[in-house]
């Protein structure tokens, strides 16, 4: 069974054979992945991986998703996606960039060889087990969720798609052909990767919020940071590449962003799989940590050494027309994003640094990250509002006044209104006000553009809007993405700053109250499920005197696990979520339950914002028209 | 995470109040206290969970810590004092945000410094670039080229033959015009910029057109000449050597770091276990054994086990199994040693292997039952295993022992239907 | 010129990788105790026989203080050995004291009977004593010298009677251990 890998490993590195070898890799890895899925579906417990990650009671859905339930399968999935994406990218570009091709394939093969090496030698998914157990251990109970199908594959897809721009950047650096051609062709890959990364993170938050049952969607845990980190330089790149497209400058910066993005995906995998930092996320770590560290060293040092050696060719003569211009705001946006990236990397590895230097063990957790990054994110929000209203190339004081007067005035009104309503803390007030500001500037700008369009073409309002969108997909798609982010900011601000919580131990018939909700405890129920046994506590929920139904948080007892897994329940609404966690209960007969009740305002806007963001991204990359010069 | 003050009054309707007068027991003061407790707890790291705060974790220890904080607050301690108490017990580790003193100061200062340096650098670069931009004055373009530019700007679609650079210039001009109409550019700026960019575009177009003419001429020449040589990269060989050398170096470097560094510095035992310590700590290395040594090995192993020397017993049985992997007795005893060492999970497969050779081997059945009994939720399986053992021919004393085990297991099975109030994570 | 840039790349990159590699030597779950060498936090505990015992009463004796729970497998694994060790040291100036935490009383009593434990044992309701000693995993064992100072802490199952013997000796002489001991087998709940 290890044959496919060994066969797929030594791919020739030159053009003629390169294509065939990549195709061969694709075929062989596909066979391997399908074989593992087949083994999972047919419950072939002679494979250790299958025995560890599924059981006879595991439903089909979780057997298939078992492919990425643990390290070996995840790596196989990663490799599978990698060869598929690489093949697609090479095939797409077969007619163009001929001179990049050999190196492109070499980089892809190199990355792929690394993963194949890890699969073949360090964490083989087809390890045999003898004697064959009658039943498997079953899926990790925390993974038993519908989201198992969305969050991990999306994250991997994002990570892997970002290998494509990296490979192009490396090929361009090696050949010294650093004109902007490849940047344009990899733009879609970058946006696609960015989209998957965003989705992966949002689904991760959703999962954490609905399944992990601690009441939040983001804990600033090292593993969460690891999946979020590549998103930041990728976002920065998507902005700064627009400057390069217009002016041919910032080449070194953009290439660096691509490298950093890719390196961070490897860094993230290293963090999650090495067990160097502790994390809430139950990840199987194996002996692969060292390998990933070596690969990370290779990628970071090798790529940047290349950049250093090529810096002379990358040098451009940067020039801009005015300090006050869209270019400037994008540059500032990049600086702030870089600062956020730096802060998160620093905070994530600081415990290690501190222990290495001083020998004292300390923690860097959520309170630190919130305090340090919130001002930076608020600054980003400000730039997001300013950017679209400043023209490319040059803006004069007169224009600034004209464009910003109304949005600024209205934002101040919003701020005052918020303060009157009771939002008095600085950061939430700023975040909400600036969100309003961003919305207002976007509306203002679109309105002006529609007016201009009507003046040019004499179209009606809707027709003008439509043709604007058609002619300027990227710009208005970008607006929609920004809108999504603003909605997410609303949700995050609301839930971070205005949550309430209360814990109480209640006997049957007693009540707990929080905010405008009252909950009456109606007793415990015990029930048997296919994979576990669960105890549910029924709470009848009242909003003032109005009954809203019953919520039943539960504790699940899995046979093979020592401690129970909590199942939180929540009642969602646009305004706020009511979130219930059963923290414990006494014997069924005396029937007491300890419950944690939380009211978390506006959380839903995070998910809604995520949806809007996806819509916007699709608007950007959807091929509505085939531009003559892009075809 | 700051939790909002729940200053809201209890706004319960009369009906609710009538139904549950108990509600009024929780006074506003108590709620205020809970909010203050959560503020303290959210800054403390839960020692038994991986990365959650004491406020968020639902583990039993975190619940007890919350209760402790609540009591201390009631007793009039300040949040600062409570934090100090926890630091004195668990060290700096327990604070989720490091104190800004000593080395910990770095983590607070560096992001700020980085951001300021970045912004400063960006401002500096922007000023330089802007100055350079204002110095730039393109050569005046011919009227004919300008007219072509005009045509292209107003045209609906760009002709496919334009190079990326040319298209960029035209798009730039279109954008400029649009921004002007949308009111983002003043008339004066627009006029200046347009003149500038039109001149630039005209120059680019003219240069591109000239290049195209030259290329066509070259192509014609080449077509006349002999069959074109393969477009081999015209690079001198030594350069390639340099690349190859660099690549080899990097691969070796990466491999060295990946393999050697972690190994050199690793102190943790893989899969960390009590037996790992035993193995390294066991004295008297056993030399290569022969099949004829088996009985002696087994005997020695059994005696080592009786003498509570589990490490030595483990080594001996492992050696015996190296000689003969199918040795059932050694396999079963290996399982028993692992079980005694507190590894029911690792013992279980050993028993299974022994039983797969000899399904009624009493020691293996006995041990398997014990291992299952130690595994939560497997009590019923343990009972079945021991029942199978009773069906074998064993001594009366052993029989009694197994019976008592069975009784115990059945009792527990009954109890297990009522799980204890343990909290997750 | 290029070499200078290369030097910058390696100057920044290599330390970063080195720090990450350093992580392999650490166990991120471990919480080093600041208590070794400090006076043992005083407490009063309710024993299983109903009496109360205060740590202050044990001044002048070496105290072997073991935190355990009946649901914790490594605690089970070491239980017999602890009892045997207690039998060995009984009558000397040594007190063995077990503190049961996060447990049900019935299960704890069952545990004591199952392993025939004869040394003193008490219940830490609400885990206040355990928090006072910075307990984070089970079992955890503290050695307290006659002056009431913690001389040694062991986290996880104790490997054998020799360690107990040696550490009791050190405690008797008031000698501090440089670092805490680690049994790899432990449960964190």
mmCIF file of C-alpha atoms in Angstrom, chain B residues 128-303:
data_model
loop_
_atom_site.group_PDB
_atom_site.id
_atom_site.type_symbol
_atom_site.label_atom_id
_atom_site.label_comp_id
_atom_site.label_asym_id
_atom_site.label_seq_id
_atom_site.Cartn_x
_atom_site.Cartn_y
_atom_site.Cartn_z
ATOM 1 C CA UNK B 128 10.002 60.034 -1.174
ATOM 2 C CA UNK B 129 7.907 58.406 -3.834
ATOM 3 C CA UNK B 130 5.590 61.391 -4.046
ATOM 4 C CA UNK B 131 8.533 63.738 -4.478
ATOM 5 C CA UNK B 132 9.937 61.514 -7.168
ATOM 6 C CA UNK B 133 6.519 61.368 -8.817
ATOM 7 C CA UNK B 134 6.182 65.143 -8.955
ATOM 8 C CA UNK B 135 9.605 65.446 -10.539
ATOM 9 C CA UNK B 136 8.647 63.165 -13.347
ATOM 10 C CA UNK B 137 7.709 64.931 -16.548
ATOM 11 C CA UNK B 138 7.203 62.827 -19.645
ATOM 12 C CA UNK B 139 8.335 64.066 -22.980
ATOM 13 C CA UNK B 140 5.525 65.802 -24.869
ATOM 14 C CA UNK B 141 3.767 63.284 -27.048
ATOM 15 C CA UNK B 142 2.804 63.577 -30.642
ATOM 16 C CA UNK B 143 -0.751 64.596 -31.473
ATOM 17 C CA UNK B 144 -1.316 61.404 -33.417
ATOM 18 C CA UNK B 145 -0.441 59.161 -30.485
ATOM 19 C CA UNK B 146 -2.604 61.265 -28.201
ATOM 20 C CA UNK B 147 -5.542 60.815 -30.516
ATOM 21 C CA UNK B 148 -5.067 57.043 -30.442
ATOM 22 C CA UNK B 149 -5.043 57.148 -26.673
ATOM 23 C CA UNK B 150 -8.288 59.128 -26.700
ATOM 24 C CA UNK B 151 -9.910 56.603 -28.981
ATOM 25 C CA UNK B 152 -8.888 53.700 -26.834
ATOM 26 C CA UNK B 153 -10.097 55.370 -23.637
ATOM 27 C CA UNK B 154 -13.598 55.915 -24.968
ATOM 28 C CA UNK B 155 -13.730 52.570 -26.807
ATOM 29 C CA UNK B 156 -16.012 49.965 -25.251
ATOM 30 C CA UNK B 157 -13.581 47.064 -25.199
ATOM 31 C CA UNK B 158 -9.843 47.010 -25.493
ATOM 32 C CA UNK B 159 -8.329 45.288 -28.522
ATOM 33 C CA UNK B 160 -6.730 41.988 -27.593
ATOM 34 C CA UNK B 161 -3.385 42.812 -29.157
ATOM 35 C CA UNK B 162 -2.575 45.450 -26.524
ATOM 36 C CA UNK B 163 0.195 44.464 -24.173
ATOM 37 C CA UNK B 164 -0.437 44.358 -20.415
ATOM 38 C CA UNK B 165 1.458 47.590 -20.015
ATOM 39 C CA UNK B 166 -0.532 49.423 -22.646
ATOM 40 C CA UNK B 167 -3.815 48.150 -21.257
ATOM 41 C CA UNK B 168 -2.763 49.315 -17.828
ATOM 42 C CA UNK B 169 -2.215 52.849 -19.044
ATOM 43 C CA UNK B 170 -5.579 52.963 -20.768
ATOM 44 C CA UNK B 171 -7.387 51.498 -17.772
ATOM 45 C CA UNK B 172 -5.657 54.075 -15.627
ATOM 46 C CA UNK B 173 -6.999 56.884 -17.757
ATOM 47 C CA UNK B 174 -10.494 55.450 -17.686
ATOM 48 C CA UNK B 175 -10.310 55.190 -13.940
ATOM 49 C CA UNK B 176 -9.118 58.766 -13.715
ATOM 50 C CA UNK B 177 -12.044 59.988 -15.696
ATOM 51 C CA UNK B 178 -14.445 57.946 -13.622
ATOM 52 C CA UNK B 179 -13.025 59.216 -10.349
ATOM 53 C CA UNK B 180 -13.358 62.740 -11.629
ATOM 54 C CA UNK B 181 -16.995 62.250 -12.542
ATOM 55 C CA UNK B 182 -17.670 60.590 -9.228
ATOM 56 C CA UNK B 183 -16.393 63.746 -7.615
ATOM 57 C CA UNK B 184 -13.244 62.368 -6.143
ATOM 58 C CA UNK B 185 -10.897 64.523 -8.158
ATOM 59 C CA UNK B 186 -10.994 68.268 -8.376
ATOM 60 C CA UNK B 187 -11.072 69.774 -11.845
ATOM 61 C CA UNK B 188 -7.584 71.132 -11.497
ATOM 62 C CA UNK B 189 -6.067 67.813 -10.357
ATOM 63 C CA UNK B 190 -7.938 66.005 -13.050
ATOM 64 C CA UNK B 191 -6.616 68.296 -15.720
ATOM 65 C CA UNK B 192 -3.023 67.934 -14.563
ATOM 66 C CA UNK B 193 -3.149 64.190 -14.027
ATOM 67 C CA UNK B 194 -4.906 63.593 -17.288
ATOM 68 C CA UNK B 195 -2.353 65.509 -19.245
ATOM 69 C CA UNK B 196 0.398 63.600 -17.472
ATOM 70 C CA UNK B 197 -1.096 60.157 -17.978
ATOM 71 C CA UNK B 198 -2.156 60.754 -21.525
ATOM 72 C CA UNK B 199 1.371 61.718 -22.370
ATOM 73 C CA UNK B 200 2.667 58.618 -20.583
ATOM 74 C CA UNK B 201 0.157 56.393 -22.332
ATOM 75 C CA UNK B 202 0.999 57.877 -25.691
ATOM 76 C CA UNK B 203 4.688 57.243 -25.078
ATOM 77 C CA UNK B 204 3.999 53.666 -24.010
ATOM 78 C CA UNK B 205 1.815 53.034 -27.033
ATOM 79 C CA UNK B 206 4.360 54.475 -29.376
ATOM 80 C CA UNK B 207 7.156 52.419 -27.842
ATOM 81 C CA UNK B 208 5.036 49.264 -27.973
ATOM 82 C CA UNK B 209 4.144 49.866 -31.599
ATOM 83 C CA UNK B 210 7.798 50.321 -32.482
ATOM 84 C CA UNK B 211 8.652 47.129 -30.595
ATOM 85 C CA UNK B 212 5.982 45.233 -32.513
ATOM 86 C CA UNK B 213 7.406 46.427 -35.813
ATOM 87 C CA UNK B 214 10.883 45.353 -34.771
ATOM 88 C CA UNK B 215 9.618 41.977 -33.594
ATOM 89 C CA UNK B 216 7.868 41.377 -36.899
ATOM 90 C CA UNK B 217 11.055 42.205 -38.759
ATOM 91 C CA UNK B 218 13.047 39.840 -36.537
ATOM 92 C CA UNK B 219 10.546 37.063 -37.052
ATOM 93 C CA UNK B 220 10.786 37.494 -40.816
ATOM 94 C CA UNK B 221 14.570 37.347 -40.594
ATOM 95 C CA UNK B 222 14.496 34.223 -38.503
ATOM 96 C CA UNK B 223 12.035 32.560 -40.808
ATOM 97 C CA UNK B 224 14.501 33.107 -43.621
ATOM 98 C CA UNK B 225 17.395 31.737 -41.628
ATOM 99 C CA UNK B 226 17.875 28.021 -41.009
ATOM 100 C CA UNK B 227 15.396 26.106 -38.752
ATOM 101 C CA UNK B 228 15.297 27.948 -35.496
ATOM 102 C CA UNK B 229 17.369 26.430 -32.731
ATOM 103 C CA UNK B 230 15.536 25.223 -29.662
ATOM 104 C CA UNK B 231 14.944 28.204 -27.453
ATOM 105 C CA UNK B 232 17.389 26.973 -24.848
ATOM 106 C CA UNK B 233 17.880 29.371 -21.995
ATOM 107 C CA UNK B 234 20.991 31.270 -22.883
ATOM 108 C CA UNK B 235 22.424 31.178 -19.425
ATOM 109 C CA UNK B 236 26.061 30.459 -18.692
ATOM 110 C CA UNK B 237 26.528 27.085 -17.075
ATOM 111 C CA UNK B 238 28.209 28.228 -13.837
ATOM 112 C CA UNK B 239 25.046 30.072 -12.863
ATOM 113 C CA UNK B 240 23.149 26.841 -12.884
ATOM 114 C CA UNK B 241 25.758 25.266 -10.746
ATOM 115 C CA UNK B 242 25.222 27.978 -8.258
ATOM 116 C CA UNK B 243 21.531 27.317 -8.188
ATOM 117 C CA UNK B 244 21.995 23.607 -7.867
ATOM 118 C CA UNK B 245 24.497 24.093 -5.070
ATOM 119 C CA UNK B 246 22.139 26.457 -3.277
ATOM 120 C CA UNK B 247 19.273 23.997 -3.659
ATOM 121 C CA UNK B 248 21.335 21.113 -2.328
ATOM 122 C CA UNK B 249 22.516 23.231 0.554
ATOM 123 C CA UNK B 250 18.984 24.254 1.454
ATOM 124 C CA UNK B 251 17.646 20.730 1.263
ATOM 125 C CA UNK B 252 20.464 19.443 3.439
ATOM 126 C CA UNK B 253 19.975 22.326 5.816
ATOM 127 C CA UNK B 254 16.252 21.747 6.089
ATOM 128 C CA UNK B 255 16.693 18.045 6.569
ATOM 129 C CA UNK B 256 19.341 18.618 9.195
ATOM 130 C CA UNK B 257 17.142 20.986 11.129
ATOM 131 C CA UNK B 258 14.097 18.817 10.727
ATOM 132 C CA UNK B 259 15.700 15.624 11.896
ATOM 133 C CA UNK B 260 18.584 16.521 14.115
ATOM 134 C CA UNK B 261 17.466 19.535 16.039
ATOM 135 C CA UNK B 262 14.305 18.089 17.576
ATOM 136 C CA UNK B 263 16.083 14.874 18.320
ATOM 137 C CA UNK B 264 19.039 16.563 19.856
ATOM 138 C CA UNK B 265 16.922 18.599 22.168
ATOM 139 C CA UNK B 266 14.127 16.166 22.824
ATOM 140 C CA UNK B 267 13.808 15.103 26.429
ATOM 141 C CA UNK B 268 10.251 13.924 26.446
ATOM 142 C CA UNK B 269 9.665 10.259 25.950
ATOM 143 C CA UNK B 270 7.439 9.548 23.026
ATOM 144 C CA UNK B 271 3.995 8.661 24.311
ATOM 145 C CA UNK B 272 5.337 9.358 27.796
ATOM 146 C CA UNK B 273 4.572 6.560 30.182
ATOM 147 C CA UNK B 274 5.528 4.959 33.405
ATOM 148 C CA UNK B 275 6.991 2.027 31.557
ATOM 149 C CA UNK B 276 9.139 4.357 29.502
ATOM 150 C CA UNK B 277 10.834 5.308 32.751
ATOM 151 C CA UNK B 278 11.089 1.686 33.751
ATOM 152 C CA UNK B 279 12.767 0.722 30.544
ATOM 153 C CA UNK B 280 15.465 3.304 30.843
ATOM 154 C CA UNK B 281 15.866 2.646 34.524
ATOM 155 C CA UNK B 282 16.090 -1.135 34.361
ATOM 156 C CA UNK B 283 19.457 -2.608 35.317
ATOM 157 C CA UNK B 284 21.173 -5.778 34.110
ATOM 158 C CA UNK B 285 20.852 -5.638 30.357
ATOM 159 C CA UNK B 286 19.644 -8.951 29.080
ATOM 160 C CA UNK B 287 21.938 -10.308 26.395
ATOM 161 C CA UNK B 288 20.722 -11.866 23.167
ATOM 162 C CA UNK B 289 18.570 -14.807 24.085
ATOM 163 C CA UNK B 290 18.136 -18.191 22.408
ATOM 164 C CA UNK B 291 14.981 -20.259 22.063
ATOM 165 C CA UNK B 292 16.289 -22.668 24.682
ATOM 166 C CA UNK B 293 16.375 -19.802 27.203
ATOM 167 C CA UNK B 294 12.628 -19.335 27.003
ATOM 168 C CA UNK B 295 11.580 -21.248 30.109
ATOM 169 C CA UNK B 296 14.246 -19.518 32.151
ATOM 170 C CA UNK B 297 13.224 -16.129 30.819
ATOM 171 C CA UNK B 298 9.582 -16.756 31.656
ATOM 172 C CA UNK B 299 10.455 -17.964 35.108
ATOM 173 C CA UNK B 300 12.699 -14.994 35.798
ATOM 174 C CA UNK B 301 10.033 -12.679 34.461
ATOM 175 C CA UNK B 302 7.399 -14.125 36.724
ATOM 176 C CA UNK B 303 9.670 -13.802 39.718
#
